[in-house]
Short mmCIF file of C-alpha atoms in Angstrom, two decimals:
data_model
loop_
_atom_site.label_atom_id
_atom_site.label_comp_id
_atom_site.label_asym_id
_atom_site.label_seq_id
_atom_site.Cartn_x
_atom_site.Cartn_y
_atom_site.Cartn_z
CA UNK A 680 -16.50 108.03 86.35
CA UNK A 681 -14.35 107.27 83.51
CA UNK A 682 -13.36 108.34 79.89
CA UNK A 683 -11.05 110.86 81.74
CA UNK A 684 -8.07 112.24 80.40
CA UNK A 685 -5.49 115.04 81.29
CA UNK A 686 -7.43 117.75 79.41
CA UNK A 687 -10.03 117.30 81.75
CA UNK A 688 -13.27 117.22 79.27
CA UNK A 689 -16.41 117.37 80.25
CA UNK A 690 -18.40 115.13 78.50
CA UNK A 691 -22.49 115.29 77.93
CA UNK A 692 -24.25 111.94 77.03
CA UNK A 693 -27.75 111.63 75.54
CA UNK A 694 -29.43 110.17 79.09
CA UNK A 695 -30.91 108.02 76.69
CA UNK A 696 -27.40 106.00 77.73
CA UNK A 697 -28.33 105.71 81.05
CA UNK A 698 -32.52 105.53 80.66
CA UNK A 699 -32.23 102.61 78.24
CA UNK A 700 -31.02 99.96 80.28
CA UNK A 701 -33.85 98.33 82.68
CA UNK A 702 -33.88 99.22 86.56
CA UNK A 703 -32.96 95.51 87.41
CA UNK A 704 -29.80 96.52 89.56
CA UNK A 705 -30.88 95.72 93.34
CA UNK A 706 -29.41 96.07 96.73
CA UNK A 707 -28.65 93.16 98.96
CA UNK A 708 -30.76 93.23 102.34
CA UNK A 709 -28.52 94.27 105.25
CA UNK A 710 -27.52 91.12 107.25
CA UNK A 711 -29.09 90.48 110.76
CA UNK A 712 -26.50 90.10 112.55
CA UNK A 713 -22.69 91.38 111.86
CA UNK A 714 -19.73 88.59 111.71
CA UNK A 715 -18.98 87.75 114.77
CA UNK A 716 -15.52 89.03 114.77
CA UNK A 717 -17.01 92.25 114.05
CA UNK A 718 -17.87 94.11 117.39
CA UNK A 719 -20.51 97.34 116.81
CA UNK A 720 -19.55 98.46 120.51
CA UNK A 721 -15.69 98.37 118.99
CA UNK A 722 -13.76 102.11 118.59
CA UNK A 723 -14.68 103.32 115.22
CA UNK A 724 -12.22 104.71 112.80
CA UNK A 725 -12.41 106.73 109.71
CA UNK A 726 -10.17 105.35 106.55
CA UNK A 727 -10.25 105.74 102.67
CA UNK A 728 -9.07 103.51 100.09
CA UNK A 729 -9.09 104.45 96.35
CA UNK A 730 -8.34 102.91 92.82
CA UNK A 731 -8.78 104.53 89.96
CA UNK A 732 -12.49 105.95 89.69
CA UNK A 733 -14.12 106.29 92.89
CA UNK A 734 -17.90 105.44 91.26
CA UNK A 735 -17.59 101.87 91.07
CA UNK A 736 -15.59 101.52 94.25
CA UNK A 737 -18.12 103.13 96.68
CA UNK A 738 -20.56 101.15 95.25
CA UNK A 739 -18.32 97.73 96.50
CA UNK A 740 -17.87 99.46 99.83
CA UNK A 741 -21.77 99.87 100.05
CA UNK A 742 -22.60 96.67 99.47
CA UNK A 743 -19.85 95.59 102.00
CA UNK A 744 -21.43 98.15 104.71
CA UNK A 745 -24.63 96.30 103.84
CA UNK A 746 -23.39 92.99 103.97
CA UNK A 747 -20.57 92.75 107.32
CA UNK A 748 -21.85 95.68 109.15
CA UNK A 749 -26.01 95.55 108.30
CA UNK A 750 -26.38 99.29 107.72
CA UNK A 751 -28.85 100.61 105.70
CA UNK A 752 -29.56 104.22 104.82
CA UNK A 753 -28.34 107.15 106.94
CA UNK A 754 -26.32 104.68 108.52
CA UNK A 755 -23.96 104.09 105.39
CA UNK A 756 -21.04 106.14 105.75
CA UNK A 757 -19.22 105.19 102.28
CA UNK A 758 -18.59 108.51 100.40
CA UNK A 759 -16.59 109.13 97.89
CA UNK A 760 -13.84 112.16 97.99
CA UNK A 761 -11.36 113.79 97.55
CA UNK A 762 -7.73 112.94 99.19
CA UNK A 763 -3.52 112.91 99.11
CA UNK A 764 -3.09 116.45 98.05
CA UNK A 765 -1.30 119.45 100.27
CA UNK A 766 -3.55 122.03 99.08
CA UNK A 767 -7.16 122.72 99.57
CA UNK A 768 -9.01 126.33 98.30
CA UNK A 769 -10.22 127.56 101.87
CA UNK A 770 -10.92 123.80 102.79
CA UNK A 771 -12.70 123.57 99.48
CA UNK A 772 -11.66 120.34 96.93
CA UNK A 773 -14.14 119.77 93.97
CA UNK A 774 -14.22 118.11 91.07
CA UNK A 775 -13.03 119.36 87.20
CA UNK A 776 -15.27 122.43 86.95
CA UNK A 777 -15.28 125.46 84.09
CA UNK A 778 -14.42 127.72 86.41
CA UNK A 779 -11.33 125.85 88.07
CA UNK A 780 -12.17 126.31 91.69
CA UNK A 781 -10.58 124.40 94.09
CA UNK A 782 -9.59 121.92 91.56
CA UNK A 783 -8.72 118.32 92.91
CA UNK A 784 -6.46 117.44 90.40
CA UNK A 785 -4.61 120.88 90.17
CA UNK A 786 -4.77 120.65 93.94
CA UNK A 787 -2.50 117.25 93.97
CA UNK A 788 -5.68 115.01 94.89
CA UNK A 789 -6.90 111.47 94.02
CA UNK A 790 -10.33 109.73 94.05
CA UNK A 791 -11.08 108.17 96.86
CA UNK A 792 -14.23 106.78 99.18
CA UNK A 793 -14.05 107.49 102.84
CA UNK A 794 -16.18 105.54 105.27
CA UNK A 795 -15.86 105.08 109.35
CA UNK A 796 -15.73 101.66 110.78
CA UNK A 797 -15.35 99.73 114.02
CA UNK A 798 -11.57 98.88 114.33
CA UNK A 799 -12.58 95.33 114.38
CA UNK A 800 -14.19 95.62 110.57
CA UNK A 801 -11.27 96.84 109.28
CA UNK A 802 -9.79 93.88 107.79
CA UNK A 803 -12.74 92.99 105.96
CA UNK A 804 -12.63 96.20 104.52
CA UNK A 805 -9.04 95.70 103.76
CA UNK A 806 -9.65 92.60 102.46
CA UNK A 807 -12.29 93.89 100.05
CA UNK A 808 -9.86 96.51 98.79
CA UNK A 809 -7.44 93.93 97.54
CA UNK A 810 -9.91 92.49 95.50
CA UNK A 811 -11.12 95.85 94.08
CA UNK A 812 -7.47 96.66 93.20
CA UNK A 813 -5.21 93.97 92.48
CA UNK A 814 -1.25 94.42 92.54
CA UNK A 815 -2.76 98.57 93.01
CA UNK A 816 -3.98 97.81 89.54
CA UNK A 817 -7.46 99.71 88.55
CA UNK A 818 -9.97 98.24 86.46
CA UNK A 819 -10.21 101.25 84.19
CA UNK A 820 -6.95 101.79 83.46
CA UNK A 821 -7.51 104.24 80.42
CA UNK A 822 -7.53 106.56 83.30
CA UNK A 823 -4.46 108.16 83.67
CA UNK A 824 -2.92 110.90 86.26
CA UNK A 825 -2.72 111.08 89.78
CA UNK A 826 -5.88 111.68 90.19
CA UNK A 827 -6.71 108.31 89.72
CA UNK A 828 -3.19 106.39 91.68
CA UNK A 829 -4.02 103.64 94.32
CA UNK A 830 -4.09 104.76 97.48
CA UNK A 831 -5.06 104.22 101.67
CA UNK A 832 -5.76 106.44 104.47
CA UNK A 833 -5.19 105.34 107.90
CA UNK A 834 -4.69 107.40 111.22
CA UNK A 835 -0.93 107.36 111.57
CA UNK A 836 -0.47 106.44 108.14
CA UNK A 837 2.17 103.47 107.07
CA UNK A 838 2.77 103.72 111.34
CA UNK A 839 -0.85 102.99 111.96
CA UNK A 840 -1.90 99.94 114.01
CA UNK A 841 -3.98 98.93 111.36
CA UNK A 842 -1.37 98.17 108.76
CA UNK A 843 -0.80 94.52 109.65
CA UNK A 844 -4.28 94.22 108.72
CA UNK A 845 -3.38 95.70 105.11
CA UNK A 846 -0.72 93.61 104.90
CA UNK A 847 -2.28 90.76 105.88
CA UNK A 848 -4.07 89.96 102.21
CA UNK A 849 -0.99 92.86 100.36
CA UNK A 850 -0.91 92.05 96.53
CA UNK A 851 1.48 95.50 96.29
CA UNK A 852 3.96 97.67 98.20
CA UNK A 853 2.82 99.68 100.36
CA UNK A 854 4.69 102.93 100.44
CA UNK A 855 4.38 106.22 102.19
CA UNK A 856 2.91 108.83 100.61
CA UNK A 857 4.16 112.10 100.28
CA UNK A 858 1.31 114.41 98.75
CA UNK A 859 0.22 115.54 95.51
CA UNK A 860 2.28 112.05 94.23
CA UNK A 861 2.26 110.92 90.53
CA UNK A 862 0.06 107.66 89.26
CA UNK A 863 0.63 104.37 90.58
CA UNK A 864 -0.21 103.18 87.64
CA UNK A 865 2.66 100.02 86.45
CA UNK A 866 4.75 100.55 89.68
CA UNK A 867 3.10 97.53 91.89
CA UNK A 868 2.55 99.90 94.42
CA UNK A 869 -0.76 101.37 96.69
CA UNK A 870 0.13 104.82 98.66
CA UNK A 871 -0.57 104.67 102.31
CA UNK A 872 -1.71 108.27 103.80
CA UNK A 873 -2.31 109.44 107.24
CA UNK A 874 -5.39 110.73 107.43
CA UNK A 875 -4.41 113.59 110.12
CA UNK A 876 -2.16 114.71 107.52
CA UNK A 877 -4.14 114.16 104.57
CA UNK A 878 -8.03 114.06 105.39
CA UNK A 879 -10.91 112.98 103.03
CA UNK A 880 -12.82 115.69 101.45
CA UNK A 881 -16.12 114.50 100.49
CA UNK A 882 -17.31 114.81 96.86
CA UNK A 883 -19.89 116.65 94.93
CA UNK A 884 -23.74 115.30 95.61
CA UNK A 885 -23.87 114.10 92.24
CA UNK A 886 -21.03 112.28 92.57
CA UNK A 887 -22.41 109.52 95.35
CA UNK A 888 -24.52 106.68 94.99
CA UNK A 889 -23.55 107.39 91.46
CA UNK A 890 -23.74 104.65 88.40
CA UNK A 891 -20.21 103.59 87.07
CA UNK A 892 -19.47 103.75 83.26
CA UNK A 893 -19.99 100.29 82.14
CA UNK A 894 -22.49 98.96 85.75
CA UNK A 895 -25.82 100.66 86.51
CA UNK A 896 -26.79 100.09 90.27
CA UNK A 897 -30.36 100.75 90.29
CA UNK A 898 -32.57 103.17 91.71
CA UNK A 899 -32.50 102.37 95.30
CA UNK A 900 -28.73 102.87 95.11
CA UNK A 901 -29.01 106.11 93.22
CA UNK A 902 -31.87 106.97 96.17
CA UNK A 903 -28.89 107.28 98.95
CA UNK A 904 -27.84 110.27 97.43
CA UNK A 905 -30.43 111.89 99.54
CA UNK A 906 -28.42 111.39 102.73
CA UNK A 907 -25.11 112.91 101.25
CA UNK A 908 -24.38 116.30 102.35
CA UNK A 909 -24.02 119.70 99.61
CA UNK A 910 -20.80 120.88 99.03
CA UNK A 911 -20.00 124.62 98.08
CA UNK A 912 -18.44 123.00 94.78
CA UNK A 913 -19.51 124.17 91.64
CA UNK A 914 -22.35 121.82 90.03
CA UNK A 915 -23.05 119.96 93.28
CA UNK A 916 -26.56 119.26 92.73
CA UNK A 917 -25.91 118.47 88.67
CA UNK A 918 -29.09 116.58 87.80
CA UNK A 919 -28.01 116.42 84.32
CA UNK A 920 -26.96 113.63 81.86
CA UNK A 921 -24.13 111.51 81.93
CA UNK A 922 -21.18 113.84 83.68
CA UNK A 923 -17.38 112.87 83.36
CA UNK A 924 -14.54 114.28 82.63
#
């Protein structure tokens, strides 16, 4: 999701954008065994990690579920959300929308993708995020607002267990954050959220398995949608062409 800006426009692309460019976009095939410092039978624990726009992101944590854990299908738990904010509208968090309801970014959210893992994975994921956003730096960085800031959710937050593991491969500070915070954006830093305090609230339908601005993924990608849950967010189901904001 990109082109953004702080007015919050929704923008409608011939799908003639997205139609044109050939289906060659495939999925890797899930490995046969996970690495074996990865144990399945390990505790498994929900985190979030986000960096700018949370399309192209999910899409690296898919590929990762794929690749260290072998999951396939209903068994990928990547989704992006909605995170980092104090407020919610009756639980509710949705994207921009015409008729402002429960409004992420007027809500103090930022784009994330949640997924749960076995403890053991976790710095492989970590790892992964570090490359996605080096120094807390997004690739699409003509996003502005806190919608988009760097941030990581781990049970207990910046007192988890699991942040020697984040530290381990660091390119940025990692700082506590407080809710509803500004952009990250220049300040060399990645947010680090508890997850208690600040949970993941998944995304529209239309927003998983979604194509990124600039990368199309193919249609077997696009085909996990089916396995993401509705939302009672405005648009959920948008079948449309080309939606951002």
């Amino acid at each position: 999701m990109s082109a953004r800006s702080a007015s919050s426009i929704v923008l409608l692309l011939p799908s003639l954008f997205l139609s044109g460019c050939a289906d060659t976009a495939v999925l890797p095939t899930p490995c046969a065994h996970p690495d074996a410092s990865i144990h399945s039978d390990d505790p498994q624990v929900t985190v979030y990690f986000g960096c700018g726009c949370f399309w192209h992101v999910q899409h690296e944590f898919v590929v990762e579920e794929i690749t260290k854990l072998c999951r396939s299908g209903s068994d990928l738990t990547a989704r992006t959300a909605y995170a980092g904010g104090t407020k919610t509208e009756e639980g509710l968090v949705c994207y921009h929308n015409a008729m402002g309801k429960a409004d992420y970014g007027q809500l103090g959210h930022s784009e994330v993708v949640s997924m749960t893992l076995p403890v053991s994975a976790f710095s492989s994921f970590a790892k992964k995020f570090w490359e996605i956003c080096p120094k807390g730096v997004r690739r699409d960085v003509q996003d502005v607002g806190g919608e988009y800031r760097s941030v990581v959710g781990l049970p207990g937050g910046i007192h988890s267990p699991l942040m020697a593991q984040l530290r381990a491969d660091a390119t940025a500070k990692l700082v506590a954050g407080a809710g509803n915070d500004a952009d990250t954006l220049g300040s060399d830093t990645v947010l680090v959220y508890d997850t208690d305090e600040f949970p993941a609230h998944e995304a529209e339908k239309y927003h998983q398995f979604h194509d990124d601005m600039l990368d199309q993924y193919g249609s077997a990608y696009h085909a996990l949608r089916q396995f993401a849950p509705s939302t009672q967010c405005p648009g959920d189901h948008f079948t449309g062409p080309f939606f951002a904001s």
